[in-house]
Amino acid sequence: KQEVTQIPAALSVPEGENLVLNCSFTDSAIYNLQWFRQDPGKGLTSLLLIQSSQREQTSGRLNASLDKSSGRSTLYIAASQPGDSATYLCAVFTGANSKLTFGKGITLSVRP
Amino acid sequence: DAMVIQNPRYQVTQFGKPVTLSCSQTLNHNVMYWYQQKSSQAPKLLFHYYDKDFNNEADTPDNFQSRRPNTSFCFLDIRSPGLGDAAMYLCATSREAPGYEQYFGPGTRLTVT
């Protein structure tokens, strides 16, 4: 059974800091990995999708990497801003069960 | 803008009183999903439709049903809501079979009194 872990559950950083959010998964036989952002009381916004054959994807100040063999992904946020404060969830798609398995997320607070 | 829309955004229902949540999409995607997310928890897939084919998760309670009358609309019916069903309900779509990028709506917050 696929399990996705995101540690720590919460993180607070000062504005301007570069930061890395970690995601680990137990079954390396994934098709892809997706990072989402969730603001309080809102739905999920897709940030980046990495296919299993890819090593990384970039969008603006965000860069996501994937090391499938070790079951790890990182989301790098450059020059963090207070507007980046949100919960960041990673999810992996495993063909065996044909569904996304989510982590619980990391709640990020960027202090002005 | 093409998007996933959920109505209502907030729903209050009484214990045992049936409730229906609505999702519509302008993306013309073949797959629609319903997730349940409780506070500080990961979203949990309830079921999905691949076109007209309904796929129920093994651990989804019988209390939860879904309908997809056409490509654009999908409904979540909770036949007899219990206090434990209070949660955020998220609708999502993907262009093709599960495995494609999923796009989420804003969610419906359900309160059961």
PDB file of C-alpha atoms in Angstrom:
ATOM      1  CA  LYS A   1       0.000   0.000   0.000  1.00  0.00           C
ATOM      2  CA  GLN A   2       1.400   3.375  -1.045  1.00  0.00           C
ATOM      3  CA  GLU A   3       2.055   5.804   1.799  1.00  0.00           C
ATOM      4  CA  VAL A   4       3.111   9.428   1.400  1.00  0.00           C
ATOM      5  CA  THR A   5       4.829  11.297   4.219  1.00  0.00           C
ATOM      6  CA  GLN A   6       5.507  14.997   4.525  1.00  0.00           C
ATOM      7  CA  ILE A   7       7.647  16.150   7.420  1.00  0.00           C
ATOM      8  CA  PRO A   8       7.537  18.540   9.212  1.00  0.00           C
ATOM      9  CA  ALA A   9       3.812  19.213   9.443  1.00  0.00           C
ATOM     10  CA  ALA A  10       4.433  22.933   9.821  1.00  0.00           C
ATOM     11  CA  LEU A  11       7.213  25.338   8.975  1.00  0.00           C
ATOM     12  CA  SER A  12       7.742  29.037   9.680  1.00  0.00           C
ATOM     13  CA  VAL A  13      10.395  31.059   7.854  1.00  0.00           C
ATOM     14  CA  PRO A  14      11.249  34.751   7.435  1.00  0.00           C
ATOM     15  CA  GLU A  15      10.452  36.439   4.155  1.00  0.00           C
ATOM     16  CA  GLY A  16      13.122  36.115   1.495  1.00  0.00           C
ATOM     17  CA  GLU A  17      14.407  32.741   2.594  1.00  0.00           C
ATOM     18  CA  ASN A  18      14.874  29.917   0.100  1.00  0.00           C
ATOM     19  CA  LEU A  19      13.237  26.767   1.405  1.00  0.00           C
ATOM     20  CA  VAL A  20      12.758  23.112   0.619  1.00  0.00           C
ATOM     21  CA  LEU A  21       9.666  21.051   1.355  1.00  0.00           C
ATOM     22  CA  ASN A  22      10.124  17.297   1.469  1.00  0.00           C
ATOM     23  CA  CYS A  23       7.889  14.437   0.390  1.00  0.00           C
ATOM     24  CA  SER A  24       8.618  10.720   0.650  1.00  0.00           C
ATOM     25  CA  PHE A  25       6.671   7.729  -0.651  1.00  0.00           C
ATOM     26  CA  THR A  26       6.990   4.023   0.042  1.00  0.00           C
ATOM     27  CA  ASP A  27       6.292   2.469  -3.370  1.00  0.00           C
ATOM     28  CA  SER A  28       8.676   3.718  -6.046  1.00  0.00           C
ATOM     29  CA  ALA A  29       6.516   2.326  -8.884  1.00  0.00           C
ATOM     30  CA  ILE A  30       4.775   5.629  -9.506  1.00  0.00           C
ATOM     31  CA  TYR A  31       3.517   7.142 -12.757  1.00  0.00           C
ATOM     32  CA  ASN A  32       3.823  10.734 -11.634  1.00  0.00           C
ATOM     33  CA  LEU A  33       3.946  13.061  -8.657  1.00  0.00           C
ATOM     34  CA  GLN A  34       1.967  16.249  -8.239  1.00  0.00           C
ATOM     35  CA  TRP A  35       2.497  19.163  -5.849  1.00  0.00           C
ATOM     36  CA  PHE A  36      -0.528  21.175  -4.758  1.00  0.00           C
ATOM     37  CA  ARG A  37      -1.132  24.328  -2.778  1.00  0.00           C
ATOM     38  CA  GLN A  38      -4.133  24.684  -0.486  1.00  0.00           C
ATOM     39  CA  ASP A  39      -5.147  27.958   1.131  1.00  0.00           C
ATOM     40  CA  PRO A  40      -7.243  27.774   4.329  1.00  0.00           C
ATOM     41  CA  GLY A  41     -10.787  26.634   3.597  1.00  0.00           C
ATOM     42  CA  LYS A  42     -10.118  26.406  -0.129  1.00  0.00           C
ATOM     43  CA  GLY A  43      -9.591  23.756  -2.777  1.00  0.00           C
ATOM     44  CA  LEU A  44      -6.304  22.511  -4.166  1.00  0.00           C
ATOM     45  CA  THR A  45      -4.301  24.364  -6.793  1.00  0.00           C
ATOM     46  CA  SER A  46      -1.959  22.269  -8.901  1.00  0.00           C
ATOM     47  CA  LEU A  47       1.571  23.661  -8.838  1.00  0.00           C
ATOM     48  CA  LEU A  48       3.730  21.134 -10.660  1.00  0.00           C
ATOM     49  CA  LEU A  49       3.383  17.661 -12.138  1.00  0.00           C
ATOM     50  CA  ILE A  50       6.455  15.477 -12.610  1.00  0.00           C
ATOM     51  CA  GLN A  51       6.212  12.363 -14.731  1.00  0.00           C
ATOM     52  CA  SER A  52       8.122   9.298 -13.526  1.00  0.00           C
ATOM     53  CA  SER A  53      10.616   9.705 -16.383  1.00  0.00           C
ATOM     54  CA  GLN A  54      11.435  13.280 -15.379  1.00  0.00           C
ATOM     55  CA  ARG A  55      13.844  14.525 -12.737  1.00  0.00           C
ATOM     56  CA  GLU A  56      12.450  18.003 -12.205  1.00  0.00           C
ATOM     57  CA  GLN A  57       9.936  20.641 -13.207  1.00  0.00           C
ATOM     58  CA  THR A  58      10.082  24.395 -12.777  1.00  0.00           C
ATOM     59  CA  SER A  59       7.453  27.099 -12.625  1.00  0.00           C
ATOM     60  CA  GLY A  60       8.515  30.598 -11.673  1.00  0.00           C
ATOM     61  CA  ARG A  61      10.043  30.518  -8.201  1.00  0.00           C
ATOM     62  CA  LEU A  62       9.087  26.872  -7.726  1.00  0.00           C
ATOM     63  CA  ASN A  63      11.207  23.875  -8.610  1.00  0.00           C
ATOM     64  CA  ALA A  64      10.172  20.301  -7.903  1.00  0.00           C
ATOM     65  CA  SER A  65      12.546  17.372  -8.130  1.00  0.00           C
ATOM     66  CA  LEU A  66      11.871  13.659  -8.161  1.00  0.00           C
ATOM     67  CA  ASP A  67      14.124  10.770  -7.169  1.00  0.00           C
ATOM     68  CA  LYS A  68      11.899   7.821  -7.841  1.00  0.00           C
ATOM     69  CA  SER A  69      14.367   5.145  -6.804  1.00  0.00           C
ATOM     70  CA  SER A  70      14.750   6.596  -3.332  1.00  0.00           C
ATOM     71  CA  GLY A  71      11.065   7.525  -3.021  1.00  0.00           C
ATOM     72  CA  ARG A  72      11.640  11.240  -2.538  1.00  0.00           C
ATOM     73  CA  SER A  73      10.535  14.551  -3.970  1.00  0.00           C
ATOM     74  CA  THR A  74      11.368  18.083  -2.953  1.00  0.00           C
ATOM     75  CA  LEU A  75       9.637  21.372  -3.659  1.00  0.00           C
ATOM     76  CA  TYR A  76      12.056  24.272  -3.676  1.00  0.00           C
ATOM     77  CA  ILE A  77      10.639  27.766  -3.168  1.00  0.00           C
ATOM     78  CA  ALA A  78      13.011  30.614  -3.959  1.00  0.00           C
ATOM     79  CA  ALA A  79      12.854  33.989  -2.239  1.00  0.00           C
ATOM     80  CA  SER A  80       9.781  33.159  -0.178  1.00  0.00           C
ATOM     81  CA  GLN A  81       7.035  35.775   0.246  1.00  0.00           C
ATOM     82  CA  PRO A  82       4.179  36.127   2.761  1.00  0.00           C
ATOM     83  CA  GLY A  83       1.812  35.250  -0.097  1.00  0.00           C
ATOM     84  CA  ASP A  84       3.411  31.803  -0.238  1.00  0.00           C
ATOM     85  CA  SER A  85       1.867  30.999   3.156  1.00  0.00           C
ATOM     86  CA  ALA A  86      -0.379  27.976   2.599  1.00  0.00           C
ATOM     87  CA  THR A  87      -0.423  24.206   2.972  1.00  0.00           C
ATOM     88  CA  TYR A  88       1.587  22.310   0.368  1.00  0.00           C
ATOM     89  CA  LEU A  89       0.554  18.740  -0.427  1.00  0.00           C
ATOM     90  CA  CYS A  90       2.294  16.205  -2.554  1.00  0.00           C
ATOM     91  CA  ALA A  91       0.488  13.306  -4.164  1.00  0.00           C
ATOM     92  CA  VAL A  92       1.709  10.318  -6.137  1.00  0.00           C
ATOM     93  CA  PHE A  93      -0.164   8.363  -8.773  1.00  0.00           C
ATOM     94  CA  THR A  94       0.466   4.636  -8.614  1.00  0.00           C
ATOM     95  CA  GLY A  95      -0.873   2.517 -11.430  1.00  0.00           C
ATOM     96  CA  ALA A  96      -1.534  -0.422  -9.132  1.00  0.00           C
ATOM     97  CA  ASN A  97      -4.456   1.300  -7.431  1.00  0.00           C
ATOM     98  CA  SER A  98      -5.143   3.879 -10.142  1.00  0.00           C
ATOM     99  CA  LYS A  99      -5.469   6.797  -7.793  1.00  0.00           C
ATOM    100  CA  LEU A 100      -3.625   9.695  -6.253  1.00  0.00           C
ATOM    101  CA  THR A 101      -2.284   9.087  -2.770  1.00  0.00           C
ATOM    102  CA  PHE A 102      -1.805  12.307  -0.830  1.00  0.00           C
ATOM    103  CA  GLY A 103       0.431  13.321   2.012  1.00  0.00           C
ATOM    104  CA  LYS A 104      -1.090  15.333   4.853  1.00  0.00           C
ATOM    105  CA  GLY A 105       0.721  18.456   3.740  1.00  0.00           C
ATOM    106  CA  ILE A 106       3.162  20.960   5.164  1.00  0.00           C
ATOM    107  CA  THR A 107       1.684  24.205   6.461  1.00  0.00           C
ATOM    108  CA  LEU A 108       4.074  26.995   5.548  1.00  0.00           C
ATOM    109  CA  SER A 109       4.058  30.401   7.193  1.00  0.00           C
ATOM    110  CA  VAL A 110       6.280  33.112   5.733  1.00  0.00           C
ATOM    111  CA  ARG A 111       6.799  35.932   8.219  1.00  0.00           C
ATOM    112  CA  PRO A 112       7.116  39.504   6.857  1.00  0.00           C
TER     113      PRO A 112
ATOM    114  CA  ASP B   1     -11.696  30.736 -17.853  1.00  0.00           C
ATOM    115  CA  ALA B   2     -12.108  26.984 -17.958  1.00  0.00           C
ATOM    116  CA  MET B   3     -12.571  25.692 -14.472  1.00  0.00           C
ATOM    117  CA  VAL B   4     -14.106  23.368 -11.921  1.00  0.00           C
ATOM    118  CA  ILE B   5     -17.047  24.872 -10.034  1.00  0.00           C
ATOM    119  CA  GLN B   6     -18.615  23.591  -6.852  1.00  0.00           C
ATOM    120  CA  ASN B   7     -21.920  24.635  -5.357  1.00  0.00           C
ATOM    121  CA  PRO B   8     -22.673  25.500  -2.714  1.00  0.00           C
ATOM    122  CA  ARG B   9     -19.402  26.572  -1.111  1.00  0.00           C
ATOM    123  CA  TYR B  10     -20.871  26.038   2.351  1.00  0.00           C
ATOM    124  CA  GLN B  11     -23.649  23.619   3.220  1.00  0.00           C
ATOM    125  CA  VAL B  12     -25.287  23.034   6.583  1.00  0.00           C
ATOM    126  CA  THR B  13     -27.510  20.002   6.978  1.00  0.00           C
ATOM    127  CA  GLN B  14     -29.157  18.215   9.852  1.00  0.00           C
ATOM    128  CA  PHE B  15     -28.187  14.802  11.101  1.00  0.00           C
ATOM    129  CA  GLY B  16     -29.875  12.231   8.851  1.00  0.00           C
ATOM    130  CA  LYS B  17     -31.198  14.756   6.312  1.00  0.00           C
ATOM    131  CA  PRO B  18     -30.132  13.918   2.734  1.00  0.00           C
ATOM    132  CA  VAL B  19     -27.886  16.435   1.042  1.00  0.00           C
ATOM    133  CA  THR B  20     -26.561  16.856  -2.502  1.00  0.00           C
ATOM    134  CA  LEU B  21     -23.363  18.620  -3.484  1.00  0.00           C
ATOM    135  CA  SER B  22     -22.800  19.769  -7.041  1.00  0.00           C
ATOM    136  CA  CYS B  23     -19.759  19.974  -9.285  1.00  0.00           C
ATOM    137  CA  SER B  24     -19.530  21.270 -12.822  1.00  0.00           C
ATOM    138  CA  GLN B  25     -16.600  21.683 -15.186  1.00  0.00           C
ATOM    139  CA  THR B  26     -15.907  23.641 -18.346  1.00  0.00           C
ATOM    140  CA  LEU B  27     -12.689  21.749 -19.129  1.00  0.00           C
ATOM    141  CA  ASN B  28     -14.504  18.982 -21.041  1.00  0.00           C
ATOM    142  CA  HIS B  29     -12.505  16.409 -19.093  1.00  0.00           C
ATOM    143  CA  ASN B  30     -13.488  12.765 -19.182  1.00  0.00           C
ATOM    144  CA  VAL B  31     -12.754  11.963 -15.548  1.00  0.00           C
ATOM    145  CA  MET B  32     -14.396  13.481 -12.488  1.00  0.00           C
ATOM    146  CA  TYR B  33     -13.503  12.669  -8.881  1.00  0.00           C
ATOM    147  CA  TRP B  34     -14.956  13.261  -5.429  1.00  0.00           C
ATOM    148  CA  TYR B  35     -12.660  13.522  -2.419  1.00  0.00           C
ATOM    149  CA  GLN B  36     -13.403  13.975   1.260  1.00  0.00           C
ATOM    150  CA  GLN B  37     -10.959  16.003   3.330  1.00  0.00           C
ATOM    151  CA  LYS B  38     -11.225  16.318   7.086  1.00  0.00           C
ATOM    152  CA  SER B  39      -9.339  18.904   9.082  1.00  0.00           C
ATOM    153  CA  SER B  40      -5.547  18.484   8.850  1.00  0.00           C
ATOM    154  CA  GLN B  41      -5.987  15.265   6.903  1.00  0.00           C
ATOM    155  CA  ALA B  42      -5.056  14.233   3.402  1.00  0.00           C
ATOM    156  CA  PRO B  43      -7.844  14.205   0.805  1.00  0.00           C
ATOM    157  CA  LYS B  44      -9.452  10.771   0.579  1.00  0.00           C
ATOM    158  CA  LEU B  45     -10.835   9.560  -2.739  1.00  0.00           C
ATOM    159  CA  LEU B  46     -14.473   8.473  -2.503  1.00  0.00           C
ATOM    160  CA  PHE B  47     -15.126   7.557  -6.148  1.00  0.00           C
ATOM    161  CA  HIS B  48     -14.539   8.657  -9.694  1.00  0.00           C
ATOM    162  CA  TYR B  49     -16.246   8.565 -13.062  1.00  0.00           C
ATOM    163  CA  TYR B  50     -14.286   7.774 -16.206  1.00  0.00           C
ATOM    164  CA  ASP B  51     -16.818   9.056 -18.711  1.00  0.00           C
ATOM    165  CA  LYS B  52     -19.943   7.149 -17.636  1.00  0.00           C
ATOM    166  CA  ASP B  53     -18.093   4.362 -15.850  1.00  0.00           C
ATOM    167  CA  PHE B  54     -18.455   4.640 -12.091  1.00  0.00           C
ATOM    168  CA  ASN B  55     -15.552   3.511  -9.892  1.00  0.00           C
ATOM    169  CA  ASN B  56     -16.202   3.251  -6.180  1.00  0.00           C
ATOM    170  CA  GLU B  57     -13.399   3.020  -3.631  1.00  0.00           C
ATOM    171  CA  ALA B  58     -13.670  -0.127  -1.536  1.00  0.00           C
ATOM    172  CA  ASP B  59     -13.847   1.773   1.742  1.00  0.00           C
ATOM    173  CA  THR B  60     -16.376   4.409   0.681  1.00  0.00           C
ATOM    174  CA  PRO B  61     -19.476   4.046   2.891  1.00  0.00           C
ATOM    175  CA  ASP B  62     -22.752   3.091   1.212  1.00  0.00           C
ATOM    176  CA  ASN B  63     -24.139   6.355   2.566  1.00  0.00           C
ATOM    177  CA  PHE B  64     -22.286   8.133  -0.252  1.00  0.00           C
ATOM    178  CA  GLN B  65     -23.611   7.982  -3.803  1.00  0.00           C
ATOM    179  CA  SER B  66     -22.778   9.822  -6.985  1.00  0.00           C
ATOM    180  CA  ARG B  67     -24.412  10.702 -10.278  1.00  0.00           C
ATOM    181  CA  ARG B  68     -22.962  12.020 -13.511  1.00  0.00           C
ATOM    182  CA  PRO B  69     -25.805  12.936 -15.859  1.00  0.00           C
ATOM    183  CA  ASN B  70     -23.496  14.393 -18.508  1.00  0.00           C
ATOM    184  CA  THR B  71     -19.841  15.275 -19.110  1.00  0.00           C
ATOM    185  CA  SER B  72     -20.084  18.615 -17.357  1.00  0.00           C
ATOM    186  CA  PHE B  73     -21.878  17.758 -14.126  1.00  0.00           C
ATOM    187  CA  CYS B  74     -21.305  15.384 -11.240  1.00  0.00           C
ATOM    188  CA  PHE B  75     -23.238  15.167  -7.964  1.00  0.00           C
ATOM    189  CA  LEU B  76     -22.391  13.767  -4.555  1.00  0.00           C
ATOM    190  CA  ASP B  77     -25.386  12.522  -2.578  1.00  0.00           C
ATOM    191  CA  ILE B  78     -25.104  11.794   1.123  1.00  0.00           C
ATOM    192  CA  ARG B  79     -28.199   9.833   2.002  1.00  0.00           C
ATOM    193  CA  SER B  80     -28.128  10.093   5.792  1.00  0.00           C
ATOM    194  CA  PRO B  81     -25.357  12.414   6.961  1.00  0.00           C
ATOM    195  CA  GLY B  82     -23.796  11.685  10.311  1.00  0.00           C
ATOM    196  CA  LEU B  83     -21.666  13.987  12.423  1.00  0.00           C
ATOM    197  CA  GLY B  84     -18.597  12.175  11.122  1.00  0.00           C
ATOM    198  CA  ASP B  85     -19.403  13.245   7.567  1.00  0.00           C
ATOM    199  CA  ALA B  86     -18.676  16.885   8.317  1.00  0.00           C
ATOM    200  CA  ALA B  87     -15.741  17.717   6.069  1.00  0.00           C
ATOM    201  CA  MET B  88     -14.580  19.568   2.983  1.00  0.00           C
ATOM    202  CA  TYR B  89     -15.716  17.820  -0.190  1.00  0.00           C
ATOM    203  CA  LEU B  90     -13.489  18.377  -3.179  1.00  0.00           C
ATOM    204  CA  CYS B  91     -14.357  17.736  -6.798  1.00  0.00           C
ATOM    205  CA  ALA B  92     -11.576  17.257  -9.323  1.00  0.00           C
ATOM    206  CA  THR B  93     -11.239  16.473 -13.017  1.00  0.00           C
ATOM    207  CA  SER B  94      -8.590  15.076 -15.309  1.00  0.00           C
ATOM    208  CA  ARG B  95      -8.481  15.006 -19.086  1.00  0.00           C
ATOM    209  CA  GLU B  96      -8.205  11.276 -19.448  1.00  0.00           C
ATOM    210  CA  ALA B  97      -7.701   8.198 -17.343  1.00  0.00           C
ATOM    211  CA  PRO B  98      -6.520   8.625 -13.775  1.00  0.00           C
ATOM    212  CA  GLY B  99      -2.831   9.491 -13.956  1.00  0.00           C
ATOM    213  CA  TYR B 100      -3.315  12.706 -15.836  1.00  0.00           C
ATOM    214  CA  GLU B 101      -2.987  16.009 -13.980  1.00  0.00           C
ATOM    215  CA  GLN B 102      -5.938  16.655 -11.707  1.00  0.00           C
ATOM    216  CA  TYR B 103      -7.664  20.029 -11.413  1.00  0.00           C
ATOM    217  CA  PHE B 104      -9.622  20.803  -8.280  1.00  0.00           C
ATOM    218  CA  GLY B 105     -12.618  22.951  -7.516  1.00  0.00           C
ATOM    219  CA  PRO B 106     -12.827  25.280  -4.495  1.00  0.00           C
ATOM    220  CA  GLY B 107     -14.582  22.682  -2.362  1.00  0.00           C
ATOM    221  CA  THR B 108     -17.825  22.544  -0.386  1.00  0.00           C
ATOM    222  CA  ARG B 109     -17.576  22.755   3.393  1.00  0.00           C
ATOM    223  CA  LEU B 110     -20.281  20.509   4.872  1.00  0.00           C
ATOM    224  CA  THR B 111     -21.463  21.030   8.433  1.00  0.00           C
ATOM    225  CA  VAL B 112     -23.782  18.491  10.068  1.00  0.00           C
ATOM    226  CA  THR B 113     -25.817  19.699  13.051  1.00  0.00           C
TER     227      THR B 113
END
